Amino acid sequence: VSCNHISLKGSSPTNFLFGTGSSSYQFEGAFMSDGKGLNNWDIFTHKPGNILDGTNGDIAVDQYHLYQEDLDLMNYIGVNSYRFSISWARILPKGRFGKVNRAGVDHYNKFIDALLLRGIQPFVTLTHYDIPQELEDRYRSWLSPEVQEDFRYYANTCFKFFGDRVKYWVTFNEPNVVVIRGYRSGIYPPSRCSFPFGNCTSGDSEVEPFIAAHNIILSHAAAVNIYRTKYQKKQGGSIGMVMNALWYEPISNSLADKLAAERAQSFYMNWFLDPIVHGSYPAEMQELLGSDLPVFSKFDLEMLKNGLDFIGINHYTSFYSKDCMFSPCEPGPGTTRTEGFALRTAKKDGVYIGEPTAVDWLYVYPRGMDKIVTYIKDRYNNTPMFITENGYGEKENQNSTNEELFNDFKRVEYLKSYLQALAETMRTKGADVRGYFVWSLLDNFEWTSGYTLQFGLHHVDYDTLKRTPRLSAAWYRQFIANHTPKILSTQK
Ligand code: PNW
């Protein structure tokens, strides 16, 4: 597969990170090993009906035990970074109400050392959807301000044990997805919602997402604060947050639809980034929600100031946005007041925004990469950015041929076109993008879809846990080699 026409050289600094992404619950397995406590996803996946194929992450791809093998795969591809998350309940089985689990600390120490030995920078997320169940049971996790104290304590514990070697910290992965799916649609733990958003037994879809988000923003600020005051000078790393970022394309040129796309973005992504970068919720949210939106105290604002060193962007897909404020819409995703009155739809005049895939929310629209990176660059003063996730999902079945399992040319085309768009944005607009991570190194546990979707550069056989490279792994290897200055290349 040729990729010479894509030029990142000259547009990126020599230390551009190329890596792959992962998370603890989706990869580690070993859910009760070595003193780990149970977390919200352990509990959630064990309740019948929550996961499409009835599976869970008890074993997942067992990276907890098989990491040396996975390091070989990374080495072969030639990545210089690996994005993973620490399992909170493995470090603090009962949050701040119990002891530090030394075996958990030892595990990540070994893993981090092994990465560095191979010249791979750890890019570490503190929480990727998971929280110790203890904190859910004690005070309902993100709904209580108490959680800020727990997150601060956990973050401090990680900086203390791992910060001498970890130079990239992410506080939260996709807090927008956590609150929307956990407290509005209720499809993720803690399964809270109210009609017409979903049919949960408790919760309030129009109120709780904003409370949970507020506590997450303040938890982030608390962690950043402790990192800046106690560790950053000595350890020399940087700290940021990762957002799920959709591009919302106005469905028409009308002013109403353009404003709707802006509102959609504000109620999805700017919701978190505006307070952290600019110190206040987006204007559209304040106007529409009024006193239903929590407010920051003077003390909060002081702590929030300049609240991150980089923005992590998980970008896969784009949607059209249609106004529902000035003219009414049929009910649908995005159409209520607490979602910004902006219908989210994949089709315009019966035609999809991009080629549909096996994943019901994923349409191939490479221009979206350019548009979302430019949008974030402009709105947040060209804060350093990392593309922390970008990837392509497929659905295999019992009858899939080897050709279908391993010759994933559609994934290659997807990655190529999105990287091409990214390179252009960096070159022509000066976007300060410092790294790119494919989701994912391996097939893994895809949350409520269980093991029915595959995002891996490597196929995983779930009977044997054997990893087998796909075409896309070979392609990514070649791509990295072509875009890494030879003198710095550590390829063997
Ligand atoms: C991300 N969307 O979630 C997560 O960070 C990963 O853990 C997950 O495995 C990966 O994407 C693939 O699904 C997403 O609405 C949540 O477009 C929402 C969207 C995309 C990805």
XYZ file of C-alpha atoms and ligand atoms in Angstrom:
513
model
C 0.000 0.000 0.000
C 1.500 3.293 -1.018
C 1.481 6.204 1.364
C 4.334 8.336 0.137
C 2.081 11.155 -0.884
C 1.202 11.936 2.716
C 3.752 14.314 4.126
C 4.012 14.849 7.860
C 7.684 15.736 7.524
C 8.245 19.420 7.855
C 4.818 19.829 9.440
C 5.611 17.999 12.646
C 8.414 18.287 15.146
C 10.854 15.382 15.160
C 9.355 14.115 18.392
C 5.856 13.589 16.976
C 4.282 10.649 18.786
C 2.962 7.741 16.754
C 1.161 5.148 18.812
C -1.897 3.036 19.414
C -4.574 3.378 22.084
C -6.093 1.080 24.703
C -7.842 1.157 28.068
C -7.608 -0.988 31.183
C -11.135 -2.422 31.216
C -11.078 -3.239 27.502
C -7.615 -4.841 27.575
C -6.332 -6.018 30.912
C -8.641 -8.754 32.084
C -7.363 -10.126 35.431
C -10.415 -8.485 36.952
C -9.925 -10.052 40.389
C -6.190 -10.657 40.342
C -3.584 -9.396 42.790
C -5.902 -7.432 45.033
C -7.790 -5.432 42.415
C -11.124 -4.060 43.642
C -14.278 -4.244 41.544
C -15.229 -1.232 39.457
C -18.460 0.045 37.907
C -17.894 -1.878 34.646
C -17.209 -5.174 36.470
C -20.601 -4.831 38.136
C -22.413 -3.543 35.050
C -21.221 -6.233 32.623
C -22.200 -8.998 35.058
C -25.848 -7.914 35.002
C -27.738 -9.825 32.309
C -28.909 -7.777 29.348
C -26.400 -4.966 29.541
C -23.912 -6.274 26.968
C -24.990 -7.204 23.453
C -23.307 -10.626 23.368
C -23.540 -11.268 27.115
C -19.771 -11.007 27.576
C -17.584 -8.964 29.923
C -14.009 -7.793 30.441
C -13.104 -10.427 33.076
C -10.372 -11.693 30.766
C -10.629 -9.319 27.796
C -7.373 -9.726 25.839
C -5.467 -10.457 29.068
C -2.904 -7.744 28.496
C -2.292 -7.839 32.263
C -0.440 -11.114 31.705
C 0.456 -10.966 28.009
C 1.991 -7.505 27.862
C 5.480 -8.673 26.883
C 3.972 -10.213 23.770
C 2.117 -6.988 23.016
C 5.327 -5.008 23.440
C 6.840 -7.173 20.710
C 3.956 -6.223 18.419
C 4.439 -2.527 19.213
C 8.156 -2.791 18.596
C 7.586 -4.393 15.250
C 5.202 -1.627 14.174
C 7.721 0.924 15.378
C 5.491 3.114 17.565
C 7.259 5.512 19.919
C 4.303 5.802 22.291
C 1.565 3.634 23.799
C -1.667 4.999 25.203
C -3.172 2.977 28.045
C -5.174 3.651 31.191
C -4.574 2.716 34.793
C -7.332 0.777 36.493
C -8.313 2.969 39.446
C -9.614 -0.024 41.443
C -6.331 -1.885 40.886
C -4.431 0.929 42.641
C -7.120 1.880 45.184
C -9.630 -0.996 45.530
C -11.777 1.112 47.885
C -10.826 4.575 46.740
C -9.478 6.761 49.488
C -11.347 4.640 52.040
C -8.804 1.812 51.882
C -5.160 1.033 51.321
C -3.019 1.339 48.228
C -2.785 -2.061 46.520
C 0.959 -2.576 46.193
C 0.590 -5.427 43.694
C -1.298 -3.089 41.377
C 1.424 -0.464 41.688
C 4.059 -3.124 40.978
C 2.222 -4.203 37.831
C 2.191 -0.721 36.304
C 5.783 -0.129 37.388
C 6.840 -3.222 35.485
C 4.751 -2.278 32.473
C 6.039 1.304 32.336
C 9.649 0.147 32.689
C 9.180 -2.415 29.924
C 7.748 0.240 27.595
C 10.617 2.640 28.253
C 13.169 -0.101 27.747
C 11.857 -0.377 24.201
C 11.834 3.347 23.594
C 8.057 3.638 23.897
C 6.673 6.644 25.787
C 3.791 5.804 28.126
C 0.764 8.074 27.463
C -1.339 7.412 30.535
C -5.036 7.983 31.234
C -6.149 7.988 34.875
C -9.712 6.948 34.195
C -11.150 5.548 30.973
C -14.842 5.108 31.992
C -13.954 3.141 35.172
C -14.371 4.047 38.838
C -14.160 1.807 41.948
C -17.641 0.450 42.709
C -17.030 1.431 46.339
C -17.400 5.087 45.329
C -20.612 4.393 43.429
C -22.044 2.584 46.457
C -20.886 5.115 49.046
C -21.922 8.379 47.426
C -23.084 7.740 43.816
C -19.706 8.570 42.255
C -19.841 11.508 39.833
C -23.089 12.838 41.254
C -21.418 13.804 44.530
C -18.853 16.570 45.058
C -17.102 14.053 47.337
C -15.718 12.420 44.230
C -13.409 15.390 43.696
C -11.527 14.438 46.838
C -11.260 10.815 45.705
C -10.020 11.713 42.251
C -7.468 14.118 43.681
C -6.209 11.371 46.019
C -6.002 8.816 43.194
C -4.243 11.212 40.826
C -1.740 12.129 43.517
C -1.071 8.435 44.144
C -0.328 7.869 40.437
C 1.885 10.954 40.081
C 3.812 9.863 43.169
C 4.438 6.281 42.027
C 4.708 6.677 38.243
C 5.353 10.356 37.521
C 9.124 9.992 37.474
C 8.725 8.073 34.196
C 5.355 9.150 32.779
C 5.566 12.406 30.806
C 2.015 12.461 29.423
C -0.978 12.354 31.763
C -4.643 12.355 30.818
C -7.109 12.865 33.662
C -10.297 11.690 31.890
C -11.124 9.816 28.725
C -14.246 11.208 27.070
C -16.079 12.577 30.107
C -18.779 13.745 27.662
C -19.490 10.114 26.759
C -19.395 9.120 30.445
C -22.084 11.594 31.435
C -24.262 11.316 28.319
C -24.331 7.521 28.357
C -24.248 7.120 32.136
C -26.787 9.795 33.107
C -28.832 10.740 30.000
C -29.422 7.664 27.841
C -28.465 5.363 30.713
C -26.805 2.772 28.472
C -23.518 2.842 30.469
C -23.103 2.539 34.231
C -24.540 3.784 36.500
C -27.546 3.398 34.135
C -29.393 6.496 35.197
C -31.921 8.213 32.934
C -35.523 9.306 32.572
C -38.119 9.284 29.812
C -37.953 10.097 26.893
C -34.188 9.559 26.909
C -34.347 5.953 28.080
C -36.212 3.600 30.379
C -34.149 3.491 33.545
C -35.685 2.957 36.974
C -34.067 6.072 38.424
C -32.303 9.261 37.411
C -33.099 12.537 35.709
C -31.710 12.858 32.181
C -32.213 16.598 32.110
C -30.431 17.374 35.373
C -27.916 14.707 36.378
C -25.616 14.918 33.320
C -24.846 18.528 34.249
C -24.126 17.668 37.878
C -21.866 14.752 36.934
C -20.052 16.894 34.355
C -19.525 19.646 36.897
C -17.951 17.235 39.360
C -15.747 15.779 36.626
C -14.525 19.230 35.569
C -13.681 20.075 39.178
C -12.029 16.683 39.684
C -9.896 17.354 36.629
C -8.970 20.777 37.964
C -8.041 19.297 41.345
C -5.736 16.737 39.725
C -4.097 19.322 37.468
C -3.591 21.558 40.463
C -1.846 18.935 42.507
C 0.303 17.962 39.512
C 1.324 21.570 38.899
C 2.072 22.419 42.503
C 3.743 19.198 43.672
C 5.150 17.348 40.643
C 5.365 19.105 37.318
C 8.541 21.071 37.947
C 10.438 18.045 39.179
C 8.955 15.475 36.801
C 8.684 17.654 33.699
C 5.564 16.083 32.202
C 2.340 17.552 30.866
C -1.305 16.921 31.702
C -4.482 17.152 29.663
C -7.963 15.794 29.050
C -9.313 13.651 26.204
C -12.670 14.507 24.623
C -14.807 12.552 22.227
C -14.994 14.968 19.323
C -17.585 14.693 16.568
C -17.633 17.112 13.686
C -21.091 18.634 13.275
C -21.679 19.822 9.718
C -24.659 22.210 9.269
C -27.203 20.350 7.147
C -27.829 23.488 5.068
C -26.316 26.924 4.539
C -29.080 28.560 6.559
C -28.019 30.597 9.554
C -30.337 28.509 11.740
C -28.565 25.260 10.833
C -25.137 26.850 11.283
C -26.124 28.004 14.743
C -27.512 24.536 15.453
C -24.143 22.977 14.596
C -22.474 25.424 16.986
C -24.944 24.525 19.738
C -24.421 20.827 19.103
C -20.679 21.306 19.570
C -21.194 23.379 22.704
C -23.499 20.811 24.296
C -21.098 17.979 23.400
C -17.456 19.045 23.598
C -17.175 22.705 24.561
C -19.244 21.803 27.645
C -15.999 20.525 29.208
C -13.264 22.350 27.321
C -14.673 25.884 27.679
C -14.655 25.854 31.497
C -11.218 24.280 31.606
C -9.590 26.549 29.025
C -11.699 29.715 29.243
C -13.201 29.458 32.727
C -16.915 29.338 31.877
C -19.575 27.128 30.311
C -20.387 27.884 26.640
C -22.704 30.867 26.147
C -25.321 28.685 24.409
C -25.518 26.392 27.423
C -25.873 29.281 29.841
C -28.634 30.821 27.755
C -30.661 27.657 27.268
C -30.140 26.082 30.690
C -30.087 29.120 32.956
C -30.152 28.106 36.588
C -30.207 24.402 35.661
C -26.494 24.726 34.898
C -24.254 24.487 37.995
C -22.071 27.521 38.687
C -18.375 27.755 39.512
C -17.377 29.460 42.744
C -14.591 32.015 42.901
C -12.363 29.339 44.343
C -13.265 26.937 41.499
C -12.434 29.558 38.888
C -9.044 30.149 40.437
C -8.338 26.427 40.273
C -9.688 26.089 36.728
C -7.457 28.764 35.272
C -5.359 27.452 32.416
C -6.572 24.016 33.337
C -4.682 21.835 30.856
C -1.424 21.553 28.916
C -2.890 19.721 25.933
C -6.202 18.621 24.454
C -6.653 14.972 23.521
C -9.019 14.433 20.604
C -10.805 11.145 19.965
C -12.176 11.603 16.492
C -13.851 8.959 14.346
C -16.826 10.425 12.567
C -19.094 13.344 11.656
C -22.814 14.101 11.623
C -25.124 16.692 10.121
C -26.819 19.144 12.437
C -30.294 20.552 11.866
C -31.951 23.375 13.738
C -34.828 22.512 16.099
C -35.024 25.787 17.971
C -36.477 28.123 15.346
C -38.472 25.422 13.593
C -39.687 22.272 15.353
C -38.251 18.788 14.569
C -39.591 15.298 15.094
C -38.093 13.918 18.343
C -34.620 12.484 17.815
C -31.055 12.640 19.116
C -30.136 16.210 20.034
C -33.579 17.772 19.726
C -34.388 18.646 23.343
C -33.456 21.774 25.264
C -30.857 19.973 27.364
C -29.163 18.765 24.184
C -29.161 22.169 22.467
C -32.136 21.767 20.069
C -29.916 20.440 17.275
C -30.928 17.230 15.549
C -27.991 14.922 14.912
C -28.392 12.949 11.717
C -26.112 11.000 9.372
C -28.192 11.686 6.267
C -28.929 14.665 4.077
C -31.470 14.251 1.256
C -31.283 10.503 1.823
C -27.505 10.389 1.348
C -25.040 9.501 4.146
C -22.390 12.034 5.139
C -19.764 9.374 4.438
C -19.541 5.681 3.681
C -21.342 3.721 6.432
C -19.429 0.966 8.255
C -20.274 -2.049 10.390
C -20.368 0.327 13.382
C -23.716 2.090 13.562
C -22.239 5.475 14.547
C -19.213 5.404 12.235
C -19.304 7.087 8.811
C -16.124 7.702 6.834
C -15.730 11.469 6.477
C -12.009 12.386 6.473
C -12.746 16.128 6.016
C -14.171 15.991 9.533
C -10.638 15.489 10.874
C -9.513 18.743 9.303
C -12.616 20.571 10.433
C -12.607 19.444 14.064
C -8.872 20.058 14.546
C -9.193 23.515 13.001
C -12.228 24.237 15.177
C -10.404 23.229 18.378
C -7.258 25.095 17.327
C -9.229 28.300 16.770
C -11.449 28.046 19.825
C -8.656 27.118 22.232
C -5.763 29.290 21.034
C -3.850 26.479 19.357
C -3.332 24.601 22.611
C -1.110 21.575 21.852
C -3.264 18.703 20.599
C -2.939 14.948 20.337
C -5.212 12.742 18.264
C -5.620 10.227 21.067
C -7.992 7.946 19.117
C -8.897 7.385 15.482
C -9.899 4.035 14.095
C -12.153 1.828 12.039
C -14.460 -0.915 13.284
C -15.556 -4.073 11.529
C -17.895 -6.908 12.410
C -16.667 -10.445 11.894
C -18.818 -13.557 12.127
C -18.464 -17.332 12.145
C -18.369 -17.405 8.357
C -15.771 -14.684 7.879
C -13.038 -15.792 5.514
C -9.355 -15.251 6.257
C -9.443 -12.592 3.601
C -12.122 -10.747 5.576
C -10.395 -11.283 8.922
C -6.926 -10.111 7.956
C -7.042 -8.188 4.673
C -8.563 -5.069 6.214
C -8.025 -2.740 3.288
C -11.003 -0.602 4.296
C -9.333 0.138 7.630
C -6.138 1.062 5.789
C -8.045 3.383 3.465
C -9.776 4.986 6.444
C -6.556 5.583 8.393
C -4.767 6.864 5.314
C -7.463 9.357 4.425
C -7.826 10.668 7.986
C -4.049 11.003 8.403
C -3.851 12.778 5.075
C -6.452 15.299 6.234
C -4.638 15.745 9.556
C -1.285 16.354 7.873
C -2.861 18.996 5.666
C -4.342 20.816 8.659
C -0.978 20.820 10.383
C 0.854 22.028 7.300
C -1.539 24.608 5.944
C -3.077 25.934 9.159
C -0.249 25.451 11.597
C -2.319 23.299 13.945
C -0.088 22.283 16.860
C -0.746 18.539 16.745
C 1.929 16.534 18.539
C 0.885 12.944 18.199
C -1.530 10.426 16.724
C -2.818 7.145 18.182
C -4.706 4.499 16.227
C -7.547 2.831 18.093
C -6.432 0.123 18.515
C -3.404 -2.173 18.742
C -5.648 -5.221 19.199
C -9.282 -6.197 18.953
C -10.753 -5.777 22.418
C -13.876 -5.511 24.575
C -15.999 -2.872 22.846
C -18.169 -1.863 25.846
C -21.874 -2.596 25.305
C -21.056 -4.222 21.949
C -18.937 -6.798 23.766
C -16.622 -8.628 21.371
C -18.877 -8.164 18.323
C -16.844 -5.256 16.878
C -13.179 -5.334 15.927
C -10.987 -2.208 15.900
C -7.579 -3.918 16.014
C -4.515 -3.609 13.833
C -4.196 -7.170 15.136
C -6.909 -9.802 15.179
C -7.449 -11.593 18.497
C -8.684 -15.175 18.646
C -10.760 -15.227 21.840
C -10.334 -18.976 22.372
C -6.544 -18.854 22.394
C -5.929 -15.090 22.820
C -3.527 -15.410 19.911
C -2.782 -12.067 18.204
C -2.352 -11.986 14.424
C -1.347 -8.881 12.478
C -3.740 -7.562 9.864
C -2.750 -5.725 6.704
C -3.299 -2.475 8.615
C -0.496 -3.358 11.068
C 1.966 -3.720 8.192
C 0.623 -0.538 6.651
C 1.000 1.481 9.905
C 4.548 0.178 10.305
C 5.441 1.422 6.837
C 3.681 4.709 7.413
C 5.601 5.384 10.615
C 8.905 4.430 8.976
C 8.191 6.805 6.078
C 7.398 9.687 8.400
C 10.064 9.332 11.035
C 13.428 10.985 10.405
C 15.895 8.161 9.756
C 18.423 9.365 12.291
C 15.878 8.996 15.071
C 14.500 5.719 13.871
C 14.780 2.888 16.370
C 13.446 0.276 13.955
C 15.143 -3.067 14.085
C -14.305 5.594 22.148
N -19.187 8.542 18.971
O -15.696 5.771 22.348
C -13.696 5.039 23.438
O -12.786 5.949 24.027
C -13.039 3.700 23.286
O -12.894 3.090 24.553
C -13.813 2.859 22.309
O -13.361 1.530 22.274
C -13.657 3.517 20.951
O -14.093 4.859 20.986
C -14.369 2.801 19.824
O -15.764 2.834 20.013
C -16.517 6.447 21.458
O -20.311 8.889 19.407
C -17.716 6.962 21.953
O -18.852 8.786 17.772
C -18.580 7.655 21.152
C -18.285 7.832 19.808
C -17.098 7.322 19.294
C -16.221 6.617 20.117
